Short mmCIF file of C-alpha atoms in Angstrom, two decimals:
data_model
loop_
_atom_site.label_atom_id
_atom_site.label_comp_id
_atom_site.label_asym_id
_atom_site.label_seq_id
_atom_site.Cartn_x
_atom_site.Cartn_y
_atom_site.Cartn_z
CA UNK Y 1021 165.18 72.61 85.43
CA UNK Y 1022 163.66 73.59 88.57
CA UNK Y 1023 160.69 70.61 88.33
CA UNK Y 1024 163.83 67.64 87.75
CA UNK Y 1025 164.21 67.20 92.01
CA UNK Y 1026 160.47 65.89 91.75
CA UNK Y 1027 159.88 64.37 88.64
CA UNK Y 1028 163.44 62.24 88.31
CA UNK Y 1029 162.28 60.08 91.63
CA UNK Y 1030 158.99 59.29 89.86
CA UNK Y 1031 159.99 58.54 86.90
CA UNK Y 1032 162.33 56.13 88.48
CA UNK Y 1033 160.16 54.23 91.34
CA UNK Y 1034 157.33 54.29 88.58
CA UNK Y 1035 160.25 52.15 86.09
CA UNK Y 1036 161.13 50.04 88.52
CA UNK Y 1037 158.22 48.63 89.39
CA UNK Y 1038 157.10 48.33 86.02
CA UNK Y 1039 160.15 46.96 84.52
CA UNK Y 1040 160.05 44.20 87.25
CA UNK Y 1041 156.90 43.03 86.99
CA UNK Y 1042 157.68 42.62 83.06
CA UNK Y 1043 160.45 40.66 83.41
CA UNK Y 1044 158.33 38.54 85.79
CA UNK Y 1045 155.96 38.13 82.74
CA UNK Y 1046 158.59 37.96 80.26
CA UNK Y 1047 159.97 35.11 82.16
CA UNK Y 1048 156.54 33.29 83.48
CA UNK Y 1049 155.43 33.34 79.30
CA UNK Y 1050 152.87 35.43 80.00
CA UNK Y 1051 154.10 37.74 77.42
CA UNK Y 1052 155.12 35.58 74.81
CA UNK Y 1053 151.34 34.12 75.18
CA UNK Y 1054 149.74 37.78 74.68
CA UNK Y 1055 152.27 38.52 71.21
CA UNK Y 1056 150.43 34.79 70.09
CA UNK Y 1057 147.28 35.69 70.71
CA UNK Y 1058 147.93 39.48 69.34
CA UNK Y 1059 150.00 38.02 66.21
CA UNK Y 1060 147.14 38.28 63.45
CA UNK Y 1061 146.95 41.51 63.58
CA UNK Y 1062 150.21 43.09 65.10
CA UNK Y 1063 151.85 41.38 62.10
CA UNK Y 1064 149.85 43.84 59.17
CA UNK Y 1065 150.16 46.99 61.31
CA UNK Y 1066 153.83 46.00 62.47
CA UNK Y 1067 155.18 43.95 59.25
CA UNK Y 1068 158.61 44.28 60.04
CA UNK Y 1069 158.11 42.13 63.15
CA UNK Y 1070 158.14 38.05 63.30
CA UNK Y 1071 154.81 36.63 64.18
CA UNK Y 1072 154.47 35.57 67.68
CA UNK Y 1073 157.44 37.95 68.86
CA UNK Y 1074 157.17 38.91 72.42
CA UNK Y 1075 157.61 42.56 71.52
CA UNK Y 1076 153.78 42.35 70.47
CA UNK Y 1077 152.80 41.14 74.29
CA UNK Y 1078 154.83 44.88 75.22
CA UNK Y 1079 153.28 47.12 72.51
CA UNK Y 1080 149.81 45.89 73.96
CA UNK Y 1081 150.16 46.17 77.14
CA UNK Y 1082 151.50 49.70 76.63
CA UNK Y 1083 148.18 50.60 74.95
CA UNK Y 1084 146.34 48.75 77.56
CA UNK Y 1085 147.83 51.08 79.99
CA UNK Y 1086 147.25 53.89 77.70
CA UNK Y 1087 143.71 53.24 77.28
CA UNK Y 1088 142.73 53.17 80.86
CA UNK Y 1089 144.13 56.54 81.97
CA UNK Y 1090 147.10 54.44 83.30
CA UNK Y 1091 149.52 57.22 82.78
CA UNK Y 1092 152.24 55.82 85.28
CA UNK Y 1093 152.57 52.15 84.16
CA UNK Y 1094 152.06 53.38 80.18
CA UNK Y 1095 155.41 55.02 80.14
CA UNK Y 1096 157.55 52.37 81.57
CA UNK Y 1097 155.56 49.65 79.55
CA UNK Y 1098 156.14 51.84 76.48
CA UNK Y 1099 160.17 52.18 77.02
CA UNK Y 1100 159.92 48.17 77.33
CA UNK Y 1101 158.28 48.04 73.83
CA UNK Y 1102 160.73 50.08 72.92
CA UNK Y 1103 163.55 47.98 74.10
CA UNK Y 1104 162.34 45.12 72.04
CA UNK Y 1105 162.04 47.08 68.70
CA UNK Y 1106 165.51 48.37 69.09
CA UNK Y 1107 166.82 44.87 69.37
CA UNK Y 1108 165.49 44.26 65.64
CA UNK Y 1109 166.51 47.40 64.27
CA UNK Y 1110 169.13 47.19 61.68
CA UNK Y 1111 170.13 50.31 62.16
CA UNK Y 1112 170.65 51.14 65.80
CA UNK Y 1113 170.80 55.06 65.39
CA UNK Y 1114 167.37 55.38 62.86
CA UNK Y 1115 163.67 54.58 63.61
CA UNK Y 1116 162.18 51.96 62.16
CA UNK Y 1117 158.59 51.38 60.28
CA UNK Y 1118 157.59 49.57 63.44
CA UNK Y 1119 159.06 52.07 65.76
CA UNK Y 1120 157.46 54.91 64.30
CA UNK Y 1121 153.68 53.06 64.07
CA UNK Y 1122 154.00 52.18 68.08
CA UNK Y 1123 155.16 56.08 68.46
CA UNK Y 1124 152.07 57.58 66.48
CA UNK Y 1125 149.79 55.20 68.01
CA UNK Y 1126 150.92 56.44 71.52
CA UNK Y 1127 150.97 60.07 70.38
CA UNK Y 1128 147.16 60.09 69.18
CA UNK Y 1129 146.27 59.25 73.20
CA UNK Y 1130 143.63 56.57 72.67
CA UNK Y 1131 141.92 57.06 75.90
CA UNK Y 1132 139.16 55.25 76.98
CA UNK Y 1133 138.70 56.51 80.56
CA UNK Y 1134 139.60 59.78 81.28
CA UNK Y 1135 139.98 59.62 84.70
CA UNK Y 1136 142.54 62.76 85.22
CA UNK Y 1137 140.65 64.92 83.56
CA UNK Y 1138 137.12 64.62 85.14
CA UNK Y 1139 138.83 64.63 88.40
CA UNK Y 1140 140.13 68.18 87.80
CA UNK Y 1141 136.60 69.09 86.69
CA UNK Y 1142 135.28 68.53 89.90
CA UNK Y 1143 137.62 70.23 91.95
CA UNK Y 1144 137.05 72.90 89.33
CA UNK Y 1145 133.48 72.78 90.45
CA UNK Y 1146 132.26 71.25 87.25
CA UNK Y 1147 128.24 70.94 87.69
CA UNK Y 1148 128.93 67.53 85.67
CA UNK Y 1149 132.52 66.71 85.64
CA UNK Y 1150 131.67 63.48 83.35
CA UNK Y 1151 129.88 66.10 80.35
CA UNK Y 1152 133.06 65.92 78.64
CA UNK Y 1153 133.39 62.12 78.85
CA UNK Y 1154 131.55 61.14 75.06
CA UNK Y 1155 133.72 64.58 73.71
CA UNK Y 1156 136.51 62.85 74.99
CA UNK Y 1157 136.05 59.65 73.51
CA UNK Y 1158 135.13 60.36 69.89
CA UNK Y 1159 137.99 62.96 69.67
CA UNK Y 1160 140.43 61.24 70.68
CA UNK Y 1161 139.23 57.64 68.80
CA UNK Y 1162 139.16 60.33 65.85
CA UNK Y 1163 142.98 61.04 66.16
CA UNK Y 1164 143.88 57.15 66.86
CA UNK Y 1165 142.25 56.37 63.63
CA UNK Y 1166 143.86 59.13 62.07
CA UNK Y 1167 146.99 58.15 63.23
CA UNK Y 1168 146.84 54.92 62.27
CA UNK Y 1169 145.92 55.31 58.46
CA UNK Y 1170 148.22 58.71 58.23
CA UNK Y 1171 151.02 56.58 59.11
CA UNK Y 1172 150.22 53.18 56.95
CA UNK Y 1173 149.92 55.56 54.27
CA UNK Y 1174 153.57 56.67 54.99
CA UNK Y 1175 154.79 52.96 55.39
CA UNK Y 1176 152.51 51.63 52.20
CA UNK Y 1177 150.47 49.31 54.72
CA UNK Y 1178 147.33 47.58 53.16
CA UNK Y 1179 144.92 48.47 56.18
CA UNK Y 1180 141.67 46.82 54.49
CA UNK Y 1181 142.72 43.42 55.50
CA UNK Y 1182 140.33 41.26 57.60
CA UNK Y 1183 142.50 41.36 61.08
CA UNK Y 1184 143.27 45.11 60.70
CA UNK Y 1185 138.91 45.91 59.62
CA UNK Y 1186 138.22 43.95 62.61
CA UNK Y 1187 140.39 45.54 65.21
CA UNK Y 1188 138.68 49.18 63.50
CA UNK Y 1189 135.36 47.72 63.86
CA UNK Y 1190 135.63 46.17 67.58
CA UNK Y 1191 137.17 49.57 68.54
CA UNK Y 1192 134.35 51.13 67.27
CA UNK Y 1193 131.81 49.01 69.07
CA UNK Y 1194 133.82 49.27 72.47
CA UNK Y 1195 133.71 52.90 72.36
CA UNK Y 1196 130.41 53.27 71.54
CA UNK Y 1197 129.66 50.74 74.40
CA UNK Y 1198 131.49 53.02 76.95
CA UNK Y 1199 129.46 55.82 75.03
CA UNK Y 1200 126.47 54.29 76.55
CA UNK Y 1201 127.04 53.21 79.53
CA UNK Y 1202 127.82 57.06 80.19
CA UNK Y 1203 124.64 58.10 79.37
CA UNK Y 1204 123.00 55.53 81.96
CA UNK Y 1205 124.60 56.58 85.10
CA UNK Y 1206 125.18 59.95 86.56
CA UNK Y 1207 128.49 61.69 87.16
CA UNK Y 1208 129.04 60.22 90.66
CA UNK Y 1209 128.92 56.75 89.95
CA UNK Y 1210 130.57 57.34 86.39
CA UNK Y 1211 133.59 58.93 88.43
CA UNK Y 1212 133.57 55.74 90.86
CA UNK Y 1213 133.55 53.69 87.90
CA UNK Y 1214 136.32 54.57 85.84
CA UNK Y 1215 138.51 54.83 88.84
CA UNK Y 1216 137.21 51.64 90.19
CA UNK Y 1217 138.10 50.14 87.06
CA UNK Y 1218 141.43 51.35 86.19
CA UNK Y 1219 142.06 50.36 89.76
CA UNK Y 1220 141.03 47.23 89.63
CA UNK Y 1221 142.58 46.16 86.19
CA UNK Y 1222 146.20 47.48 87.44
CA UNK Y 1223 146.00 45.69 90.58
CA UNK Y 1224 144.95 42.20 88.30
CA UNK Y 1225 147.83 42.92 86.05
CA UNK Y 1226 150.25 42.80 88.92
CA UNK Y 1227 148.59 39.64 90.27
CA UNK Y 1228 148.00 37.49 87.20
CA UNK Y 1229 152.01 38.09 86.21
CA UNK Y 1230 153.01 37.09 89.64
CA UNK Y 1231 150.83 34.21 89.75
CA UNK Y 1232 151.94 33.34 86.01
CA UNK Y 1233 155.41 33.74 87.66
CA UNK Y 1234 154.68 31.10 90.69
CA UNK Y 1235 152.71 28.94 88.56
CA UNK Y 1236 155.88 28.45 86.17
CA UNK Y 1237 158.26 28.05 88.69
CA UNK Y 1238 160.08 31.13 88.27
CA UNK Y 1239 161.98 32.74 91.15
CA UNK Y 1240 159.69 35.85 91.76
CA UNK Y 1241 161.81 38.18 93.79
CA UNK Y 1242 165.15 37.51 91.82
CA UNK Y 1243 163.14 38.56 88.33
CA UNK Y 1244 161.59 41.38 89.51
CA UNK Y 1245 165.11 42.52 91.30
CA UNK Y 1246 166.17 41.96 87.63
CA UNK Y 1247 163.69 44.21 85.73
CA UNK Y 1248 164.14 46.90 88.20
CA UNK Y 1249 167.55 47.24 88.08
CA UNK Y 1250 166.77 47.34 84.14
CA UNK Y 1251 164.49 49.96 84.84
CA UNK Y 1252 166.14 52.30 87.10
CA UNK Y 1253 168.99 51.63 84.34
CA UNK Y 1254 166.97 53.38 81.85
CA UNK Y 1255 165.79 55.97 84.08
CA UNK Y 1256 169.60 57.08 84.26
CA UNK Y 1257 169.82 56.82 80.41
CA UNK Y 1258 166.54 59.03 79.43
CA UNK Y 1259 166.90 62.05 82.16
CA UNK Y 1260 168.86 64.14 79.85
CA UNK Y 1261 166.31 63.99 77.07
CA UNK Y 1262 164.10 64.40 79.66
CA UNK Y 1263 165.81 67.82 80.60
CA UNK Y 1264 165.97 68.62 77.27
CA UNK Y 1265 162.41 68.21 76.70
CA UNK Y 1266 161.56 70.49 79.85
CA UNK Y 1267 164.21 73.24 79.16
CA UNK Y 1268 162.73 73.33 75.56
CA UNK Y 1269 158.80 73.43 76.94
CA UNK Y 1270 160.37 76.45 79.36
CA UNK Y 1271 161.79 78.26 76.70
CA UNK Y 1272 158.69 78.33 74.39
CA UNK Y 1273 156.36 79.64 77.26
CA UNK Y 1274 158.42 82.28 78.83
CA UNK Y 1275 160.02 83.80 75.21
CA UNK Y 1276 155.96 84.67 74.20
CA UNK Y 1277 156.54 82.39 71.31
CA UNK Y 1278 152.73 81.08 72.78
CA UNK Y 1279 151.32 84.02 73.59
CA UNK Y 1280 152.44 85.28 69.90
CA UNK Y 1281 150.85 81.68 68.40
CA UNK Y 1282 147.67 82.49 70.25
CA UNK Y 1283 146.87 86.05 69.05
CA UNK Y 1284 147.74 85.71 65.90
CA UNK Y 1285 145.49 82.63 65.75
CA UNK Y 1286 142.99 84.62 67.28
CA UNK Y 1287 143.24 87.42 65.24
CA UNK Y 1288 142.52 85.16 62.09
CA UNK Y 1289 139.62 83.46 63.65
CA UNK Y 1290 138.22 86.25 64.57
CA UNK Y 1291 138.98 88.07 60.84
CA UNK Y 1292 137.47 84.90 59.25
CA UNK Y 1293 134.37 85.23 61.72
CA UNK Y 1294 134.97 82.54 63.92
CA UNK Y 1295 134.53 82.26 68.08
CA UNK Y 1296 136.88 84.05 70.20
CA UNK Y 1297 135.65 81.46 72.71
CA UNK Y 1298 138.14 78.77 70.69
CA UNK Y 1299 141.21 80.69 70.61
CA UNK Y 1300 140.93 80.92 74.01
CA UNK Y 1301 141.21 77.32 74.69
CA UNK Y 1302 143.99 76.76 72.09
CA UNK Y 1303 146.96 77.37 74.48
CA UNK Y 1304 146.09 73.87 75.73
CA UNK Y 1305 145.53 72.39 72.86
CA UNK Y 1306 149.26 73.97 71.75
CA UNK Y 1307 150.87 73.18 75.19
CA UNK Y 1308 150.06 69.45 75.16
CA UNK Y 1309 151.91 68.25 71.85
CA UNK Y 1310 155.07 69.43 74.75
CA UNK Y 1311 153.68 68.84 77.83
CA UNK Y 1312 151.39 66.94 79.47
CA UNK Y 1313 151.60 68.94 82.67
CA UNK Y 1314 152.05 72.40 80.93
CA UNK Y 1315 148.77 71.83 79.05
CA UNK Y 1316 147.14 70.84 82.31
CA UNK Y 1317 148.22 74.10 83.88
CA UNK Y 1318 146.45 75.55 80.58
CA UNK Y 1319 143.49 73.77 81.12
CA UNK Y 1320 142.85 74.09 84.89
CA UNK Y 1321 144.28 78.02 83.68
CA UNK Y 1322 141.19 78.38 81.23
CA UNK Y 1323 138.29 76.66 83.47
CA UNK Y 1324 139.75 79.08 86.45
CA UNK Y 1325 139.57 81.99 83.83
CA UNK Y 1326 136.27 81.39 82.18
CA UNK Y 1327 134.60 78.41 84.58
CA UNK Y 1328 134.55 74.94 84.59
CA UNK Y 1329 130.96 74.49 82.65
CA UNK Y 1330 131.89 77.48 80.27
CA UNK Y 1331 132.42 76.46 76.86
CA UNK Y 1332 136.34 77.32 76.95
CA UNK Y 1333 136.67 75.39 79.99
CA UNK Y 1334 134.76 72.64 78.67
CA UNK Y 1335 136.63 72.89 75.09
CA UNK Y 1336 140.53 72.94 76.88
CA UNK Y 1337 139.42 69.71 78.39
CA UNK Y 1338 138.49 68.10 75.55
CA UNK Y 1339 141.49 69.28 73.82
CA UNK Y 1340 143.59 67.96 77.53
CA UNK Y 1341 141.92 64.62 76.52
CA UNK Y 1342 142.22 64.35 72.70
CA UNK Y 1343 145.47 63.59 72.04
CA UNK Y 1344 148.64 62.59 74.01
CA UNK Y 1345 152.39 64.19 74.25
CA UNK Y 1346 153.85 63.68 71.01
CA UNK Y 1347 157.21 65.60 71.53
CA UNK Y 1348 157.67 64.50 74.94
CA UNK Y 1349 156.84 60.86 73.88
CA UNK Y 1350 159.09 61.11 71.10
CA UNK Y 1351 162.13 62.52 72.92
CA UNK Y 1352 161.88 60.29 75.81
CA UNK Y 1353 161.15 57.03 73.59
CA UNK Y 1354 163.36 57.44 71.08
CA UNK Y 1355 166.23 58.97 73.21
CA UNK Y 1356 166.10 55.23 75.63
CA UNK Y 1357 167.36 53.40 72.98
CA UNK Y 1358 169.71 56.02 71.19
CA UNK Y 1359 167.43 57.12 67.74
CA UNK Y 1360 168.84 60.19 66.25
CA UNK Y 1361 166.90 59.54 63.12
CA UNK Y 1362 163.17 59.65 63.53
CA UNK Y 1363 161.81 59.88 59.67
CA UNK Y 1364 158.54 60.48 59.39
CA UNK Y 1365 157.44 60.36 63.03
CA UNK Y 1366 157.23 63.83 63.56
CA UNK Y 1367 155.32 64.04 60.79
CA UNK Y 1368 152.85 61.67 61.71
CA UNK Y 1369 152.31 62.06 65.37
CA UNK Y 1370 151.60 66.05 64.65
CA UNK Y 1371 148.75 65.07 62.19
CA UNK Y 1372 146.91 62.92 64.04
CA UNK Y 1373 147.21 65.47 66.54
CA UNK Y 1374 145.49 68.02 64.11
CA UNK Y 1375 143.12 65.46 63.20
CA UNK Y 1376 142.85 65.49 67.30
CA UNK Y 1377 142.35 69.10 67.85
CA UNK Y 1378 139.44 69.44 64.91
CA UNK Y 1379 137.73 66.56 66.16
CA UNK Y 1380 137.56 68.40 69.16
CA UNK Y 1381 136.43 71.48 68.32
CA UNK Y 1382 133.81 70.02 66.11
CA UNK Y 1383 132.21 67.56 69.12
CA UNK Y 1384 132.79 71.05 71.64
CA UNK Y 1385 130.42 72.47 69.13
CA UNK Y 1386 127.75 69.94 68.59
CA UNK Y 1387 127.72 69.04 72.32
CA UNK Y 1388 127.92 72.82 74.07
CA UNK Y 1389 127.81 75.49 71.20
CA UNK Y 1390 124.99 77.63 71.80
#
């Protein structure tokens, strides 16, 4: 309760913004020409959706966001998706097949520069803040792709179609592309990079839907006044979930219920003849299924503890980096637009999240076991 004061401004300047510049698209036809362009494959993992609808144009630009470390504009992006998929729902108060793929997708934390968490490396004192970069990427690609077939499996979706193999095989190549151009360049110009870049393509989003905006004749300032009164409007509808969420995360920690979690892991590692040096990095891989900030605090907690190039340290921010906020997300999304109902979502988002968490223990291995 005590962190609302700070966060509720935030959330609500950061919606705002957000929610104006995407009416400004929404408006210009920007958006309605990204859903086109994204229809032949959007349709197979989203069936329930018409082809060309300008949801699609949303739901990309979320992972966009999502992709690039964009943590701020992903959120409000992400309620705007959601916005559109609760206009075709059927039934207002229970998620949908489409709702619950865009959810599991965000959950898994697809991550293709992770700026945050080789930033806190270095103020750690990190010898190479960018080592965990690669770890990174393949874990959390692993628990996208686990995602992705875990829940298609729930929803009976055919995944070896052409659009659907090629969007899997592209990722693949992209990743491994950003997989090599980390091993060409050293850590300072890798961390200049990906915050260069991320930089650069949030400043060009901004730009191209303003200029989409002029070029169509739309009135600018009145649309974006629109969108963020639309997205302050939501701000004021999520904040109790949002309490919720936090009173929940504040519960868990301070009853032991972690601590408890964490020793008896331990204790069964450790019986089975496994590392102690994993257990203690599993508080953050535990905390951040909550809370994005709590397992931060763990991680920064366990690279204070046992060093930033230790293998803990190095192993809680893998796990920081692996996978995404899958309560939080859930609560927050789903609350905006009024789902009680969530199905299998829960479900789904916590297995790719395991898929996550092994991933990353078996890179942390291969890349710094001794």
């Amino acid at each position: 309760m005590q962190r609302l004061p700070s966060i509720y401004p935030s959330v609500t300047g950061v919606l705002s913004l957000w929610m104006g510049i995407m009416k400004i698209g929404e408006k210009s036809g920007l958006v309605n020409v990204i859903a086109r362009w994204l229809s032949p494959l959007m349709v197979r993992l989203f069936p329930e959706i018409p082809a060309g609808h300008p949801v699609f144009g949303h739901i990309f630009m979320n992972f966009s966001a999502n992709m690039l470390g964009l943590d701020n504009a992903a959120t409000p992006l992400g309620l705007k998706a959601m916005e559109g998929l609760q206009e075709l729902n059927k039934q207002k108060d229970t998620a949908t097949n489409a709702m619950i793929m865009f959810l599991v997708l965000n959950t898994s934390g697809l991550t293709l520069i992770p700026v945050g968490v080789m930033v806190y490396r270095a103020q750690m004192g990190a010898a190479q803040p960018t080592d965990v970069f690669i770890p990174i990427l393949i874990a959390t690609s692993v628990a996208t792709l686990a995602g992705m077939i875990i829940t298609s499996l729930y929803q009976r979706i055919n995944l070896f179609n052409r659009a659907i193999m090629t969007f899997v095989i592209g990722l693949c190549l992209v990743v491994s592309g950003v997989i090599w151009i980390g091993t060409q360049v050293d850590q300072e110009t890798m961390n200049k990079w990906s915050t260069v870049v991320a930089n650069i393509i949030l400043f060009s989003i901004i730009i191209a839907f303003i200029a989409a905006g002029v070029r169509k004749k739309v009135y600018v300032y009145e649309a974006f006044v629109e969108g963020a009164k639309g997205g302050f409007e939501t701000a004021v509808r999520i904040i109790p979930y949002l309490v919720a969420i936090l009173v929940a995360i504040g519960v868990f920690r301070a009853s032991g219920a972690m601590d408890f979690i964490v020793n008896g892991l331990g204790s069964f590692v450790e019986m089975l003849g496994g590392s102690a040096d994993y257990v203690a990095a599993l508080p953050t891989a535990l905390m951040k299924p909550l809370s994005g900030s709590g397992a931060r605090g763990m991680m920064v907690d366990a690279m204070q503890q046992y060093g930033a190039d230790s293998f803990v340290g190095r192993l809680s921010c893998i796990f920081q980096g692996a996978t995404d906020t899958t309560f939080y997300i859930l609560a927050v999304y789903f609350g905006s637009v009024g789902i009680r109902k969530t199905r299998h979502a829960v479900a789904a988002g916590l297995l790719a999240d395991v898929f996550g968490i092994i991933a990353a223990m078996v890179v942390a291995a291969i890349f710094f076991g001794e």
